[in-house]
JSON list of C-alpha atoms in Angstrom, two decimals:
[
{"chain": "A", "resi": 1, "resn": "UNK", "atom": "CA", "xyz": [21.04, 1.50, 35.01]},
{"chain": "A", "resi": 2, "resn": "UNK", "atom": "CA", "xyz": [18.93, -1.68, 34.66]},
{"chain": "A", "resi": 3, "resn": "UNK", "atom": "CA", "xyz": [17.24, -2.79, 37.52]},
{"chain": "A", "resi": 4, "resn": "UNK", "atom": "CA", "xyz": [17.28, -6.49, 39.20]},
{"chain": "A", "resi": 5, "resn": "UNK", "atom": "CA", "xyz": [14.01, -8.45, 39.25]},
{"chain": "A", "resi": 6, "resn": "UNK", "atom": "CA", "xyz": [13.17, -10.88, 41.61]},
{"chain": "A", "resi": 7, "resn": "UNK", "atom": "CA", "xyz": [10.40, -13.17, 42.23]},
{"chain": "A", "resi": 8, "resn": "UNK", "atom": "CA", "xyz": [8.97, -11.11, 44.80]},
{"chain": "A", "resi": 9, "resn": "UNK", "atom": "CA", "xyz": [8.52, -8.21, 41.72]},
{"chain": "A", "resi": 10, "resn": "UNK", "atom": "CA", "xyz": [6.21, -10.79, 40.17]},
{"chain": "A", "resi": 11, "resn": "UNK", "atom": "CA", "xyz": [3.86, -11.71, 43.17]},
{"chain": "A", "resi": 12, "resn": "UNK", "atom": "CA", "xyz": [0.45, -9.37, 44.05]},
{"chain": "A", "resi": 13, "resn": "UNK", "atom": "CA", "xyz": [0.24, -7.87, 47.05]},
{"chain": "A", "resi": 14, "resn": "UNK", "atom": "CA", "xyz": [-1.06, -11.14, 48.89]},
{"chain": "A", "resi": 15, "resn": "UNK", "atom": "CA", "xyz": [1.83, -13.13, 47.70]},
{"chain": "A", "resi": 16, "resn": "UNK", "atom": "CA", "xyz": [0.23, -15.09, 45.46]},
{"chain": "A", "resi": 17, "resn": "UNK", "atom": "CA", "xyz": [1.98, -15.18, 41.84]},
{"chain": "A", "resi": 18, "resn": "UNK", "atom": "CA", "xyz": [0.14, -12.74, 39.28]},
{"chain": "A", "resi": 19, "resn": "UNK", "atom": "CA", "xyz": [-1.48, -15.28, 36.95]},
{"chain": "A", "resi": 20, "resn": "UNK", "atom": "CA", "xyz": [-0.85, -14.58, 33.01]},
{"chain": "A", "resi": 21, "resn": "UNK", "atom": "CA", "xyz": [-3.21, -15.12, 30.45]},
{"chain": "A", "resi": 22, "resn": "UNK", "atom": "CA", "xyz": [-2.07, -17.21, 27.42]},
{"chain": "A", "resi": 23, "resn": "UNK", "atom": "CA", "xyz": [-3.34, -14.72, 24.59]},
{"chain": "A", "resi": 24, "resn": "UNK", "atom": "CA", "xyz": [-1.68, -17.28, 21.85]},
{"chain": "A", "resi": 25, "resn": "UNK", "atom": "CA", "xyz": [-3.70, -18.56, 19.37]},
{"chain": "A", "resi": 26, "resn": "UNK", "atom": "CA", "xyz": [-4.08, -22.40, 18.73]},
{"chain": "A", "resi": 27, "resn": "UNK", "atom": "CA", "xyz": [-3.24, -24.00, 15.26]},
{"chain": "A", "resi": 28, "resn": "UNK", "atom": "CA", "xyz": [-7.00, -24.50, 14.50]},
{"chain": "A", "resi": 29, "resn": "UNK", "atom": "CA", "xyz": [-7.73, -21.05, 15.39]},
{"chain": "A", "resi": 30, "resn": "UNK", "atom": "CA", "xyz": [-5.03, -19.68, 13.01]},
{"chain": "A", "resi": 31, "resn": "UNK", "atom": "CA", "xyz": [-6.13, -21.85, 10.05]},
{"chain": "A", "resi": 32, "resn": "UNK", "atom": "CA", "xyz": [-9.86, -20.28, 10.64]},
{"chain": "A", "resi": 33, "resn": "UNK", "atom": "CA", "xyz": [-8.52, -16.91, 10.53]},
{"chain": "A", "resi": 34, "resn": "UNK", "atom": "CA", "xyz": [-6.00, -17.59, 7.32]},
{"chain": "A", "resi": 35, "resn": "UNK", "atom": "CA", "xyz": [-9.36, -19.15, 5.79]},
{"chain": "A", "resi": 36, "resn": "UNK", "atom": "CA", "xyz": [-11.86, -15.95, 6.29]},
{"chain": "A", "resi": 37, "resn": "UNK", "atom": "CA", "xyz": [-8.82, -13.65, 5.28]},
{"chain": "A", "resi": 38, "resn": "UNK", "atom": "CA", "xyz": [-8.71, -15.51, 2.06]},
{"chain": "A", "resi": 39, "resn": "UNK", "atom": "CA", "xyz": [-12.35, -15.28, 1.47]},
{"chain": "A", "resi": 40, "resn": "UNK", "atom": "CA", "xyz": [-12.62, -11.60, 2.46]},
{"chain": "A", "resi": 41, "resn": "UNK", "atom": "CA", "xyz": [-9.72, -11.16, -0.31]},
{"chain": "A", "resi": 42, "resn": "UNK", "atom": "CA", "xyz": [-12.01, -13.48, -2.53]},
{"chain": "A", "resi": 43, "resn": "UNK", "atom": "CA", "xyz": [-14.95, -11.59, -2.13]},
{"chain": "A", "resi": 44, "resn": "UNK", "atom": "CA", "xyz": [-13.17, -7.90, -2.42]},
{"chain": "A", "resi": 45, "resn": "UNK", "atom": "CA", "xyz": [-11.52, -8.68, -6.10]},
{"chain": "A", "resi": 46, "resn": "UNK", "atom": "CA", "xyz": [-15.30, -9.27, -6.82]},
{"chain": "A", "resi": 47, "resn": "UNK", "atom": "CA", "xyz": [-16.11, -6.27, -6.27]},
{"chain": "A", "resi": 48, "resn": "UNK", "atom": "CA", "xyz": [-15.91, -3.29, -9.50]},
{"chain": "A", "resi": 49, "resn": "UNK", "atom": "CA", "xyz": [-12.86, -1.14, -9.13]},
{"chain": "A", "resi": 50, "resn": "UNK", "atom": "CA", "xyz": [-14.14, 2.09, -7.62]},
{"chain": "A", "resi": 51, "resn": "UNK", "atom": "CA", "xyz": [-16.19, -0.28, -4.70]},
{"chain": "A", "resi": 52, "resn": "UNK", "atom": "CA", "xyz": [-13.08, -1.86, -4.17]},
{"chain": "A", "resi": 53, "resn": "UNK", "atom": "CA", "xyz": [-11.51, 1.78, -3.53]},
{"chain": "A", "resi": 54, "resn": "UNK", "atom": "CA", "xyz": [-14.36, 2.78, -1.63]},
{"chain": "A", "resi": 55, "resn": "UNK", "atom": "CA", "xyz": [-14.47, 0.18, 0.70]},
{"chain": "A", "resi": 56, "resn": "UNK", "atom": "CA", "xyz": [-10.31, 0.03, 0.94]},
{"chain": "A", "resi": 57, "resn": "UNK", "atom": "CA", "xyz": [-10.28, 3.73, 1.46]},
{"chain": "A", "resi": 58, "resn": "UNK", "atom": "CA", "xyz": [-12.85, 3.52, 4.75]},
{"chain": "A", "resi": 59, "resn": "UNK", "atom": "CA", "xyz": [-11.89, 0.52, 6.38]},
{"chain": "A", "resi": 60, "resn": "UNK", "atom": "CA", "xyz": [-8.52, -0.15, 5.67]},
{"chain": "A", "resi": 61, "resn": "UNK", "atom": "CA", "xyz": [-6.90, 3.91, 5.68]},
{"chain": "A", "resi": 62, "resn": "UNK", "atom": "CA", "xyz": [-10.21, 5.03, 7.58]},
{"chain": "A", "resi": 63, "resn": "UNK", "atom": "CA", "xyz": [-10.38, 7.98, 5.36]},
{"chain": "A", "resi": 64, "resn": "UNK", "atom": "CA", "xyz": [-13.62, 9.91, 6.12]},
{"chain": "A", "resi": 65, "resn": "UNK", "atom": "CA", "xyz": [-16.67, 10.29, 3.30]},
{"chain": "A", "resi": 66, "resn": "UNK", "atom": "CA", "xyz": [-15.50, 13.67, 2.60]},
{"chain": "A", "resi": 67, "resn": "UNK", "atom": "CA", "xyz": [-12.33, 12.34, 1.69]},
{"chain": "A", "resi": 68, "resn": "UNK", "atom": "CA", "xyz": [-13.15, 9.72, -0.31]},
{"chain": "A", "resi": 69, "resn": "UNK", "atom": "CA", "xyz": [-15.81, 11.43, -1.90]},
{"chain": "A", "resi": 70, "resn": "UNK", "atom": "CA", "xyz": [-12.22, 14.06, -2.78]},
{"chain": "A", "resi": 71, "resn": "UNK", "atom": "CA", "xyz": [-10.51, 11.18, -4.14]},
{"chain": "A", "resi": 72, "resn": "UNK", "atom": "CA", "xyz": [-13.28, 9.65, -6.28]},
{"chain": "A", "resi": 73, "resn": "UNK", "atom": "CA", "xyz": [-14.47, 13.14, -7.44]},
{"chain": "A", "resi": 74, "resn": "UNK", "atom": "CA", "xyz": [-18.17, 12.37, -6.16]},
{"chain": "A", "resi": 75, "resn": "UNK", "atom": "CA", "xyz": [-20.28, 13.84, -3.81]},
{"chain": "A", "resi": 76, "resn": "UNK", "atom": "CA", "xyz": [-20.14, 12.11, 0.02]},
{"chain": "A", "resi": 77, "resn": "UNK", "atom": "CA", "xyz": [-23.78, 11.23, 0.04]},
{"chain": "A", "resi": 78, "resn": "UNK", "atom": "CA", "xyz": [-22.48, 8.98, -3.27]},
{"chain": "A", "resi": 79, "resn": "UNK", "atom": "CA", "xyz": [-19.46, 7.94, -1.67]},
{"chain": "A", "resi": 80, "resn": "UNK", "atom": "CA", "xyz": [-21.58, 6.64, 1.16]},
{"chain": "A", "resi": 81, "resn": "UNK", "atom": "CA", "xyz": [-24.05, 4.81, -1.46]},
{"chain": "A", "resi": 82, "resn": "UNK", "atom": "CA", "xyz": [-21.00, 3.30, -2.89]},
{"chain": "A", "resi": 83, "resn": "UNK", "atom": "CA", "xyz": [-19.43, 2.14, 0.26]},
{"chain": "A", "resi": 84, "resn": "UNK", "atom": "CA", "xyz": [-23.08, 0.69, 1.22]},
{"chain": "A", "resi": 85, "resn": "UNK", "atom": "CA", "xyz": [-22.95, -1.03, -2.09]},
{"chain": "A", "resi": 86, "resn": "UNK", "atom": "CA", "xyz": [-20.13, -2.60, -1.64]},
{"chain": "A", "resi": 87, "resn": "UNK", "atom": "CA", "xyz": [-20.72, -3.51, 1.84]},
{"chain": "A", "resi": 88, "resn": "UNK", "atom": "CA", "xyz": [-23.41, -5.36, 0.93]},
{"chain": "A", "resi": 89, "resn": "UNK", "atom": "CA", "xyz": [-21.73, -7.24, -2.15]},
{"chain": "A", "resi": 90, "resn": "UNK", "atom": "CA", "xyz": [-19.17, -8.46, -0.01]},
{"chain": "A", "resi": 91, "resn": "UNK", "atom": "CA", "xyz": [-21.79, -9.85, 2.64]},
{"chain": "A", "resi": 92, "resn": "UNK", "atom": "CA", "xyz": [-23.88, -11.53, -0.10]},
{"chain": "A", "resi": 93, "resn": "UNK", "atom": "CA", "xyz": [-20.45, -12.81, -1.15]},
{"chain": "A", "resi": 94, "resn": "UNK", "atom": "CA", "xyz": [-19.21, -14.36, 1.76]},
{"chain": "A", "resi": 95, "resn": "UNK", "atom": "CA", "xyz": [-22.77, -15.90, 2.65]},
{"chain": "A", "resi": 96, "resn": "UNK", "atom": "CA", "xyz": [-22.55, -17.48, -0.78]},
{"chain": "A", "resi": 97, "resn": "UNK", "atom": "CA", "xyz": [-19.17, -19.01, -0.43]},
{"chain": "A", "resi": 98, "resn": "UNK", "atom": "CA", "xyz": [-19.98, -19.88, 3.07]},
{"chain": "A", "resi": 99, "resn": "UNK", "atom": "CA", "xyz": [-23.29, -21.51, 1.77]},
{"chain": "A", "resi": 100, "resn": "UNK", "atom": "CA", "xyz": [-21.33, -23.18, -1.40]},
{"chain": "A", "resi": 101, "resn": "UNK", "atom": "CA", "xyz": [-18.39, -24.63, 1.10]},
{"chain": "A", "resi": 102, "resn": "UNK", "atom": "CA", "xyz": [-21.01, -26.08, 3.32]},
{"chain": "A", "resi": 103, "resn": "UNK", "atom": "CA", "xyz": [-22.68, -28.18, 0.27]},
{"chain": "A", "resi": 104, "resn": "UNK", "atom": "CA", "xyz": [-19.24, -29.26, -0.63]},
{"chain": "A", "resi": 105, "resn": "UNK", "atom": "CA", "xyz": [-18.33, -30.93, 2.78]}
]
């Protein structure tokens, strides 16, 4: 049975309206995001194919080490080297293109 709601199911217990906080993003804010995925993306085809399975494997299916280290038939103290490596490339990577867009402008 659905229930009726009435303003009074929206007001705190003083009687003051709840207040609801806009969690939208603005259009500026949106285009900054869209911009940093695109250079993450960038940055990640950059990277040699087993990185780039490394790094998708932990951070995007958060497989453990041990896991990975199953997938890419290598030890997980090399699967953690390899994930560090590519960490790292895509850091340099992004500071470069960051660096690169900024002499542009």
């Amino acid at each position: 049975k659905k229930k009726d709601l009435h303003l009074e199911d929206f007001r705190s217990d003083n009687g003051k309206e709840f207040e609801v906080e806009d969690t939208s993003i603005s259009i500026e804010e949106k285009m900054v995001l869209d911009s940093d995925r695109e250079l993450i993306l960038k940055c990640l085809e950059n990277l040699n194919y087993r990185q780039r399975e490394a790094i998708s494997l932990r951070i995007y299916s958060e497989e453990s080490y041990d896991n990975i280290a199953e997938v890419l038939n290598i030890s997980p103290s090399a699967t953690k080297s390899l994930i560090n490596r590519a960490k790292n490339a895509l850091v340099s990577c992004v500071k470069k293109c960051i660096k690169e867009g900024e002499e542009h402008e």
